[in-house]
JSON list of C-alpha atoms in Angstrom, two decimals:
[
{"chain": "A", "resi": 1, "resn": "UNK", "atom": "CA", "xyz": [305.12, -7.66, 338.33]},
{"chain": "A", "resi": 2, "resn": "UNK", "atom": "CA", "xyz": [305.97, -8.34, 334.63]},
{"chain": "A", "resi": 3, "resn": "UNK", "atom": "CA", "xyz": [308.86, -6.06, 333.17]},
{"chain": "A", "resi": 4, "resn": "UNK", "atom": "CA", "xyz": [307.58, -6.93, 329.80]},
{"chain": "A", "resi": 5, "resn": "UNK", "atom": "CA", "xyz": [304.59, -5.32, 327.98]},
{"chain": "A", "resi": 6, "resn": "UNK", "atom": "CA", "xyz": [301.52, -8.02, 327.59]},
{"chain": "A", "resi": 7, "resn": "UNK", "atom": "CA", "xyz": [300.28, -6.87, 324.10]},
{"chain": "A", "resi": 8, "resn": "UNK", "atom": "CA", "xyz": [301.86, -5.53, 321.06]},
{"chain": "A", "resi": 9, "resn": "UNK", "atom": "CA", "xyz": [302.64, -1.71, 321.51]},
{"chain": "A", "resi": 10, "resn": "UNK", "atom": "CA", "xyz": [299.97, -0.54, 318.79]},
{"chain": "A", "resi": 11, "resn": "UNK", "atom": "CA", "xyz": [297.37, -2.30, 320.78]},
{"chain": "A", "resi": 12, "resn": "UNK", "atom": "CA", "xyz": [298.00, -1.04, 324.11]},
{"chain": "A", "resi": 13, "resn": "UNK", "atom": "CA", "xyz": [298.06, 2.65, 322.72]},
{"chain": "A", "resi": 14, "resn": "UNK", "atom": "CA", "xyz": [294.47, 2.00, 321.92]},
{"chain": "A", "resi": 15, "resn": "UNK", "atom": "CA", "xyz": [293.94, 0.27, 325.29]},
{"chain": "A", "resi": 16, "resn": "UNK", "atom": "CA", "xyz": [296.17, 3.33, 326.87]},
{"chain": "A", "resi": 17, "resn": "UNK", "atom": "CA", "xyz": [293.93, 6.43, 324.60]},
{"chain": "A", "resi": 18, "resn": "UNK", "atom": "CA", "xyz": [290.44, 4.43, 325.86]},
{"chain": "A", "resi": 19, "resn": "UNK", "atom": "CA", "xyz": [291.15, 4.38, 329.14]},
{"chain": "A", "resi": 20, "resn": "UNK", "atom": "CA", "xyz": [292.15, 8.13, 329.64]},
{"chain": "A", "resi": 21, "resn": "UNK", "atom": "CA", "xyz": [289.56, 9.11, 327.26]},
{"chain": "A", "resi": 22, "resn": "UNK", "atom": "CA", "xyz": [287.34, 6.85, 329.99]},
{"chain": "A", "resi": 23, "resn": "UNK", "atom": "CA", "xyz": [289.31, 8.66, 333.10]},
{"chain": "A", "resi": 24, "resn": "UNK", "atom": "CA", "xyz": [288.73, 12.18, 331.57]},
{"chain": "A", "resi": 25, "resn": "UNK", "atom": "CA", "xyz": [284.99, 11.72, 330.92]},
{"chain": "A", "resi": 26, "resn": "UNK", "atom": "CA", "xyz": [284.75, 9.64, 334.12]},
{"chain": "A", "resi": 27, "resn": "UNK", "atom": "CA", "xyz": [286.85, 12.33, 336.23]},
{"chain": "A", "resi": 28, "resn": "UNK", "atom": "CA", "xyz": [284.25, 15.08, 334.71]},
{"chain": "A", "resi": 29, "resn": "UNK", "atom": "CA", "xyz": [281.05, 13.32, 335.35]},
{"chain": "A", "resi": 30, "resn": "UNK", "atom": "CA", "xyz": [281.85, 12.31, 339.17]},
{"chain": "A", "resi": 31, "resn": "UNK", "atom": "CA", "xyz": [282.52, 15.87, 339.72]},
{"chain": "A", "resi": 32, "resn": "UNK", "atom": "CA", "xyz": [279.60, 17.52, 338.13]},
{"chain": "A", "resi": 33, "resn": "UNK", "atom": "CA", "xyz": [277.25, 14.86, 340.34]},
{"chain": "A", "resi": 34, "resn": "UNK", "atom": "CA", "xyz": [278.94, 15.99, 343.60]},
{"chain": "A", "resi": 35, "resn": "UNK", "atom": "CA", "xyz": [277.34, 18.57, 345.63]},
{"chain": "A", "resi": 36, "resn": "UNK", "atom": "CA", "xyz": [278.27, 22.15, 344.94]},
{"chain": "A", "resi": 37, "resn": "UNK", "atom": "CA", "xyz": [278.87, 22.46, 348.56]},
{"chain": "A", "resi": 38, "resn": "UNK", "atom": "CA", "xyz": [282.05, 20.41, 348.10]},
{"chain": "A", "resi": 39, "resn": "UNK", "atom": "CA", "xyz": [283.67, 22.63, 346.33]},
{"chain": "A", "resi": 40, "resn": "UNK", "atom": "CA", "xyz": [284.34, 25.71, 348.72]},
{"chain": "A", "resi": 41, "resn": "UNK", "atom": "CA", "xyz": [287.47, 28.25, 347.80]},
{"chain": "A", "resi": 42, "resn": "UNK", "atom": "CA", "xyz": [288.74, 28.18, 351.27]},
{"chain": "A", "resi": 43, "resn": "UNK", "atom": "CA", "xyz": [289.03, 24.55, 351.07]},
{"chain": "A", "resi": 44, "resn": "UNK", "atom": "CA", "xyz": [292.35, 22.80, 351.90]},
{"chain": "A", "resi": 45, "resn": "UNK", "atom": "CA", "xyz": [292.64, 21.87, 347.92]},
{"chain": "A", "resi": 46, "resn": "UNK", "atom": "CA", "xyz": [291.28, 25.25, 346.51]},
{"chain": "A", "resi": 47, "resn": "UNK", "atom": "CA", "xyz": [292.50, 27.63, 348.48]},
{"chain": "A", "resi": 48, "resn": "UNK", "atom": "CA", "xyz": [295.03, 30.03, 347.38]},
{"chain": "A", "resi": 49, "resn": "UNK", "atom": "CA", "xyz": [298.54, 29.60, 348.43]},
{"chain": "A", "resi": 50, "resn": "UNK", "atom": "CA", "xyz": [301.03, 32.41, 349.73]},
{"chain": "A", "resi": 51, "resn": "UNK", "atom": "CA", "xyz": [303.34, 31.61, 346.50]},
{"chain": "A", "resi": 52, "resn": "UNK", "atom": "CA", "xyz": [300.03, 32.30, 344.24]},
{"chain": "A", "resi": 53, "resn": "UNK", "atom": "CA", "xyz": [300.18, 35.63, 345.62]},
{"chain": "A", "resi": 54, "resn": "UNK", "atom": "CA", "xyz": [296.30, 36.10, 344.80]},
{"chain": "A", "resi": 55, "resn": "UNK", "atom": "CA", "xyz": [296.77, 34.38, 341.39]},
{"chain": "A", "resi": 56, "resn": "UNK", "atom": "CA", "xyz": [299.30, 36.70, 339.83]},
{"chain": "A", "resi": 57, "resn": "UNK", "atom": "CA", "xyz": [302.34, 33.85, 340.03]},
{"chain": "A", "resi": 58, "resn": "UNK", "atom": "CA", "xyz": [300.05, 32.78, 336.88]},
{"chain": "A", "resi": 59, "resn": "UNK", "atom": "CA", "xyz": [300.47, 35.87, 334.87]},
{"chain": "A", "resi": 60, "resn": "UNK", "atom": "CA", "xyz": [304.43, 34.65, 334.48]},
{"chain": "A", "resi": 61, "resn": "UNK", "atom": "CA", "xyz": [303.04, 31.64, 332.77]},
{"chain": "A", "resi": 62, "resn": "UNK", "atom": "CA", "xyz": [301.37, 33.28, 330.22]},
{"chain": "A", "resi": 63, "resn": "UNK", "atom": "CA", "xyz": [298.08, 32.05, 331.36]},
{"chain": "A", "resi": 64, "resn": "UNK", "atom": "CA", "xyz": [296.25, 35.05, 330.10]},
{"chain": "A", "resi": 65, "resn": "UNK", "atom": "CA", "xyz": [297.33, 34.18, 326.23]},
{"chain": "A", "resi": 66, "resn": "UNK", "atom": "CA", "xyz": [296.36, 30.49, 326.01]},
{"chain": "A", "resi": 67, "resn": "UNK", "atom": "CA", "xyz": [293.84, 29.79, 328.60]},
{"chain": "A", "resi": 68, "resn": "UNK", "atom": "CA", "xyz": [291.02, 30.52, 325.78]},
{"chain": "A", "resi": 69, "resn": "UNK", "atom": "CA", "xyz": [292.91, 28.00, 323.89]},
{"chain": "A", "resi": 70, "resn": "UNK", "atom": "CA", "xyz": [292.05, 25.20, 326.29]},
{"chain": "A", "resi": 71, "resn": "UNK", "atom": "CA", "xyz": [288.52, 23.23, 325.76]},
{"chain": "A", "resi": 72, "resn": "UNK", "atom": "CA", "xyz": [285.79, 24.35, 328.10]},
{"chain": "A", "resi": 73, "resn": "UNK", "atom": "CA", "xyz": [283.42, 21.45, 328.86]},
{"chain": "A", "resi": 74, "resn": "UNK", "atom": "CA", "xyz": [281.58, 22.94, 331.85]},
{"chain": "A", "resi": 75, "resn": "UNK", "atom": "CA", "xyz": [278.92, 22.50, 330.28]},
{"chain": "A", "resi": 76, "resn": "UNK", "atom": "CA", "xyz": [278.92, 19.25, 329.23]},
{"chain": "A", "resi": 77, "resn": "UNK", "atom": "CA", "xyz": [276.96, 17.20, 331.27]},
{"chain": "A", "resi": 78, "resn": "UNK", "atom": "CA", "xyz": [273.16, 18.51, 331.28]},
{"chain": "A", "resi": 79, "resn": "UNK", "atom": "CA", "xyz": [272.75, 21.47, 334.09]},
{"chain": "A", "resi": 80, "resn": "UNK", "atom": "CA", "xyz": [276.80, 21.99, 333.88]},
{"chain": "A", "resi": 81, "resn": "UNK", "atom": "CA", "xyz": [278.12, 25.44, 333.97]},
{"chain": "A", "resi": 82, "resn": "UNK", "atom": "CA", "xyz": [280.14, 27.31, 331.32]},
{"chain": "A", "resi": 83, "resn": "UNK", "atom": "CA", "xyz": [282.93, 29.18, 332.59]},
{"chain": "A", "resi": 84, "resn": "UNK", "atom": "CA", "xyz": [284.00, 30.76, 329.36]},
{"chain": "A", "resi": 85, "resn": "UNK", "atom": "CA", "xyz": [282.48, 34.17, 329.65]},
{"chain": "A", "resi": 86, "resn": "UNK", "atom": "CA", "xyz": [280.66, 36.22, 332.83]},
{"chain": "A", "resi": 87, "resn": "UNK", "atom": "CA", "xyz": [276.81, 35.86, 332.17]},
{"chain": "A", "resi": 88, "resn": "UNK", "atom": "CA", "xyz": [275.60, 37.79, 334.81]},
{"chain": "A", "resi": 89, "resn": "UNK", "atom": "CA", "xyz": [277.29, 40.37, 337.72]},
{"chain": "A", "resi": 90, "resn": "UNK", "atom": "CA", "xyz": [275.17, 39.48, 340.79]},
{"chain": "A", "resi": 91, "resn": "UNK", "atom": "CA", "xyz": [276.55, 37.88, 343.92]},
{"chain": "A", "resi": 92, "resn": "UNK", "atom": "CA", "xyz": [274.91, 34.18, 343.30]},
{"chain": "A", "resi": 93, "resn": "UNK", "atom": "CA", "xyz": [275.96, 33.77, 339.68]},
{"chain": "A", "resi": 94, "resn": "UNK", "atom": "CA", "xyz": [279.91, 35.04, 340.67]},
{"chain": "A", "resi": 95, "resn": "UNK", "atom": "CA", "xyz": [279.77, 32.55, 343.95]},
{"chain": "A", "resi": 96, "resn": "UNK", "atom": "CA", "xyz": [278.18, 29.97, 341.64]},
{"chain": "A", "resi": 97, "resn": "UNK", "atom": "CA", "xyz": [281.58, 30.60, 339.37]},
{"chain": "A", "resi": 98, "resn": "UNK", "atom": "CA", "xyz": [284.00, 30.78, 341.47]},
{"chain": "A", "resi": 99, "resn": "UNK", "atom": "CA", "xyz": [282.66, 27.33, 343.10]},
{"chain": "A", "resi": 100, "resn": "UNK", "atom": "CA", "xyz": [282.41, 25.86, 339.40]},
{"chain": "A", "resi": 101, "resn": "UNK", "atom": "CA", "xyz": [286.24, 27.15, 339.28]},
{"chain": "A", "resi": 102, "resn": "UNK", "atom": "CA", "xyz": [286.30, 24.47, 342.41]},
{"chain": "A", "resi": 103, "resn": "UNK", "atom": "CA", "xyz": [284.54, 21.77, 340.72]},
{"chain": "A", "resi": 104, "resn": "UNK", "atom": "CA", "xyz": [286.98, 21.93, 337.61]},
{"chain": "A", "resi": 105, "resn": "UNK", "atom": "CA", "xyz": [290.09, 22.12, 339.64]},
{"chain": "A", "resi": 106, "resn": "UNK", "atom": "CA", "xyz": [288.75, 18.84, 341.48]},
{"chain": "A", "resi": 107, "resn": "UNK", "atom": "CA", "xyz": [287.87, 17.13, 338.30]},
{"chain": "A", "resi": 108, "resn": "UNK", "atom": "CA", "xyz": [291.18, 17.51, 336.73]},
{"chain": "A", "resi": 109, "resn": "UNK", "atom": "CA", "xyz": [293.13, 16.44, 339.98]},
{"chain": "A", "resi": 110, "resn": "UNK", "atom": "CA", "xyz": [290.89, 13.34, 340.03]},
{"chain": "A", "resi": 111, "resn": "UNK", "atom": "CA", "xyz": [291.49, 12.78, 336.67]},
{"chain": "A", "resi": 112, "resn": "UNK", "atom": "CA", "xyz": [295.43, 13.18, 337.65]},
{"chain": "A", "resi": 113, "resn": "UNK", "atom": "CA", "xyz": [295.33, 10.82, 340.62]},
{"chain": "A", "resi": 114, "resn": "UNK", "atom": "CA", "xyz": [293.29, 8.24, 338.68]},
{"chain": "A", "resi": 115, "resn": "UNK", "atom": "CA", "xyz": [297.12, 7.80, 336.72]},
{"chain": "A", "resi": 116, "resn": "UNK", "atom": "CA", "xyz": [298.49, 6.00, 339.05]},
{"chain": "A", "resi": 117, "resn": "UNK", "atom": "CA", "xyz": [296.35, 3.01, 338.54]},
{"chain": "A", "resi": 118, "resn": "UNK", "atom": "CA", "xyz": [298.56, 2.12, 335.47]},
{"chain": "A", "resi": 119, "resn": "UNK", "atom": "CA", "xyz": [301.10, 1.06, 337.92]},
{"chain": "A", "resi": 120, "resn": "UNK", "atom": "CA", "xyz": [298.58, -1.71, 338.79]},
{"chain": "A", "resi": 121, "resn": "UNK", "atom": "CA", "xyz": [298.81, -3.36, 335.14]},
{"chain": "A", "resi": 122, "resn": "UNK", "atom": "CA", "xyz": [301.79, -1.89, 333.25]},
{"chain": "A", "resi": 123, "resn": "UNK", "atom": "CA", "xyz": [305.63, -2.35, 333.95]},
{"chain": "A", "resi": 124, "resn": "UNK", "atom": "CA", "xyz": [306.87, 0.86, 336.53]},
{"chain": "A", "resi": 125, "resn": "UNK", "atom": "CA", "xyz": [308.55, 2.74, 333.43]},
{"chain": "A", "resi": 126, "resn": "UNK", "atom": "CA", "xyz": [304.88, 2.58, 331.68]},
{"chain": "A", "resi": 127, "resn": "UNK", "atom": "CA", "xyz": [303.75, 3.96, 334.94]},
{"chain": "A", "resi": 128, "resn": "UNK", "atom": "CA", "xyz": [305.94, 6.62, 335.35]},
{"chain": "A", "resi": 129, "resn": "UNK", "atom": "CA", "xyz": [304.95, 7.54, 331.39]},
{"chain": "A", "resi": 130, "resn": "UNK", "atom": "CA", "xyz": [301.07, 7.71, 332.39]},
{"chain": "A", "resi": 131, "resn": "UNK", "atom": "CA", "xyz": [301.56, 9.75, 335.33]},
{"chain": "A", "resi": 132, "resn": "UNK", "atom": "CA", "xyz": [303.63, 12.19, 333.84]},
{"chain": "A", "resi": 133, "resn": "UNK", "atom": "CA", "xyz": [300.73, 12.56, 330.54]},
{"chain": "A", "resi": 134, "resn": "UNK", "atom": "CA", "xyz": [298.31, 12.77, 333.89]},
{"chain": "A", "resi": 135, "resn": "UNK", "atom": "CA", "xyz": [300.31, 15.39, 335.04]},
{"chain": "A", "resi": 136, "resn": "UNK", "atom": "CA", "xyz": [301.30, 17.58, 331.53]},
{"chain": "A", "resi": 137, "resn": "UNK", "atom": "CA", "xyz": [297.26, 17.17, 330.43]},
{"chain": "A", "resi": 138, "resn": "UNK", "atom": "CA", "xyz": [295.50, 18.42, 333.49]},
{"chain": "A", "resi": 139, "resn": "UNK", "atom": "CA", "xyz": [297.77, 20.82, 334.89]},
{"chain": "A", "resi": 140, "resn": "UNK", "atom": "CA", "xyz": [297.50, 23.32, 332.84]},
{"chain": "A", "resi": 141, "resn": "UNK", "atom": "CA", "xyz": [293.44, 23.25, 333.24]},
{"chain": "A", "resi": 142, "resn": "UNK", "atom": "CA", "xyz": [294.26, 23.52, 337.44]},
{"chain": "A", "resi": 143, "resn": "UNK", "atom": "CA", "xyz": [296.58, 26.27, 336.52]},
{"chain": "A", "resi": 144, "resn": "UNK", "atom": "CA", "xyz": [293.82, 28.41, 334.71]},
{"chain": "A", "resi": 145, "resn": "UNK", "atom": "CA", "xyz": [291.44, 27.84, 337.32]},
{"chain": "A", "resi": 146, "resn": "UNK", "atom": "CA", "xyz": [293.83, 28.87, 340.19]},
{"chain": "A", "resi": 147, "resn": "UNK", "atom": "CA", "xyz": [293.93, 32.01, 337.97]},
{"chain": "A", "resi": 148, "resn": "UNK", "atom": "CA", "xyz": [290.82, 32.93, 337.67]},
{"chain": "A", "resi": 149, "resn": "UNK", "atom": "CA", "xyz": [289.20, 31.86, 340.87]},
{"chain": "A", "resi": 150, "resn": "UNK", "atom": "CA", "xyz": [291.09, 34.72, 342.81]},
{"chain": "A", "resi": 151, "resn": "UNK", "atom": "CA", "xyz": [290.14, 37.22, 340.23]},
{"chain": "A", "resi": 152, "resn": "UNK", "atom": "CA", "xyz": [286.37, 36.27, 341.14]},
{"chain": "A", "resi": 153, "resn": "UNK", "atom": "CA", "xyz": [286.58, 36.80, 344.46]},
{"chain": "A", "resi": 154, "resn": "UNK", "atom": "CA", "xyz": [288.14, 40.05, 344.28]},
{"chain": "A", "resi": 155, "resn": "UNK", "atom": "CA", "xyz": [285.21, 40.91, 341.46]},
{"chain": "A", "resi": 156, "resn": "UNK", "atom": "CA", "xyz": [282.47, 39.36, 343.65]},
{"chain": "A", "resi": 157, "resn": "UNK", "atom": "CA", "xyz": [284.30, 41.26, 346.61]},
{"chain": "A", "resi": 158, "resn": "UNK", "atom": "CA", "xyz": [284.23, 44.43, 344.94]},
{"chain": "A", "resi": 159, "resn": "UNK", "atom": "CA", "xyz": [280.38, 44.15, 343.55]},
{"chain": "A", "resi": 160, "resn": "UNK", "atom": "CA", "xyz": [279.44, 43.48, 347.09]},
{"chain": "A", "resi": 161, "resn": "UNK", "atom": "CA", "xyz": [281.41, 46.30, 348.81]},
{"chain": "A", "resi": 162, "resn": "UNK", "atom": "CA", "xyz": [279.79, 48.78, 345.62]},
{"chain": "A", "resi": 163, "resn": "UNK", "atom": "CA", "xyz": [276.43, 47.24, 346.84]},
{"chain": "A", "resi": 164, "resn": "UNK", "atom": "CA", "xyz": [276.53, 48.19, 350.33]},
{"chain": "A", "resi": 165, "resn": "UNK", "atom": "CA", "xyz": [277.86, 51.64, 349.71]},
{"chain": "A", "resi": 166, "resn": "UNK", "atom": "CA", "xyz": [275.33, 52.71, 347.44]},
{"chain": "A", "resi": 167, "resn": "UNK", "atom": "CA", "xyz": [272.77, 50.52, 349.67]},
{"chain": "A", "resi": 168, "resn": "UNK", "atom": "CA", "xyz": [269.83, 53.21, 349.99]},
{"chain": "A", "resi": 169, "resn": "UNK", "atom": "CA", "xyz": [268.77, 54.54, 353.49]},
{"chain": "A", "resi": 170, "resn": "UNK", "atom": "CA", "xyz": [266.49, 51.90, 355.54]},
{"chain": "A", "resi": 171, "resn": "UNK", "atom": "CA", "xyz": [262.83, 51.92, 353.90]},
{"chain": "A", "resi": 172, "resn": "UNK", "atom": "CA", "xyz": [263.80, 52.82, 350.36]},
{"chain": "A", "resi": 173, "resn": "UNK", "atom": "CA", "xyz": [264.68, 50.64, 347.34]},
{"chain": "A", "resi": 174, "resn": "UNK", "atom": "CA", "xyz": [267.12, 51.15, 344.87]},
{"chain": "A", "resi": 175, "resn": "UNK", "atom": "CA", "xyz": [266.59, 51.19, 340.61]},
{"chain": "A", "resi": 176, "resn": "UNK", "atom": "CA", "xyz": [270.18, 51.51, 340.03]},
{"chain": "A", "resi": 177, "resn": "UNK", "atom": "CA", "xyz": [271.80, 48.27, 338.61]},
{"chain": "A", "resi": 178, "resn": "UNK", "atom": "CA", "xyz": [274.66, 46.50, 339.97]},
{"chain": "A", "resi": 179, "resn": "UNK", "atom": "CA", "xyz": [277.81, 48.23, 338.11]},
{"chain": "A", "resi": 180, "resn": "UNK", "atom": "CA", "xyz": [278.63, 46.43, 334.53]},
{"chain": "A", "resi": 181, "resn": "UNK", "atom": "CA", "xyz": [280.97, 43.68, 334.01]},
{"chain": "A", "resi": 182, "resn": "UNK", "atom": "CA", "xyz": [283.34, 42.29, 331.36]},
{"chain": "A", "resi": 183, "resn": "UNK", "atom": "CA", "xyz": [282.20, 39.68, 329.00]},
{"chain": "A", "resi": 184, "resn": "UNK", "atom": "CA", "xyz": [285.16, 37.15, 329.39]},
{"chain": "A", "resi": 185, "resn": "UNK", "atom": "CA", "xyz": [287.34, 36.53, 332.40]},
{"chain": "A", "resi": 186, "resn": "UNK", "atom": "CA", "xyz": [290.10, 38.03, 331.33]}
]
């Protein structure tokens, strides 16, 4: 391979900013057109480590003071999901999230990955660069996720043990509904 750079530096920053502009989109839309199904919490990517203990390994980053500062672009694709507040307390909506939580971890570890293809085309140093922006860019979106994704479960845990203890007696119905949540996922 070449140890020299093939195009003046100016141009390959815009070459370099198009194609991770092109990777980030790209990474998004492959995820949000893969089944939901793929995207399970016990997975071998998504589930929780011991080290995570349940998410709280996070807290020591700060995560709960600049998560909101990160872009949310669930929703971005048509019939994407928006994972920036809690817009309902049942049992499908908080599997749907914590699933979505899935789908954005896997987006932004594709989008990760997809850095070392600039080894392909650039000298190794240029390479090393690009994964370490990969790296620095979408970790910090993985982190957040792996933060909140335990704190689902536990809430869609807790909802369903409240609904089978105040389940009424065989025959009846209840009126009561389920117990309120927060508006952000704090």
């Amino acid at each position: 391979m070449n140890a020299t750079l093939p195009a003046p530096v100016p141009v390959l920053i815009l070459i370099y900013a198009a194609v991770w502009v092109t990777i980030h989109i790209g990474s998004g839309f492959l995820a949000h057109h893969m089944p939901l199904s793929w995207f399970r919490p016990n997975g071998f990517l998504y589930r929780l480590r011991r080290f995570e203990r349940g998410g709280r390994v996070y807290r020591g980053l700060g995560v709960k003071r600049w998560k909101d500062l990160l872009p949310e672009a669930g929703s971005f694709f048509a019939g994407g999901f928006n994972k920036r507040r809690l817009e309902a307390g049942n049992e499908a909506y908080l599997d749907r999230y914590i699933a979505e939580t899935c789908r954005a971890e896997g987006s932004h570890w594709i989008s990760a990955s997809l850095s070392l293809t600039f080894f392909v085309w650039n000298p190794w140093y240029v390479g090393v660069f690009m994964v370490a922006y990969g790296l620095i860019t979408n970790l910090p979106f993985i982190v957040v996720q792996r933060y909140n994704r335990p704190r689902m479960v536990r809430l869609r845990s807790g909802l369903a043990s409240a609904s089978r203890a105040s389940a009424p007696a065989r025959g009846y119905s209840s009126s009561q509904p389920p117990p309120p949540l927060p508006r952000t996922p704090r």
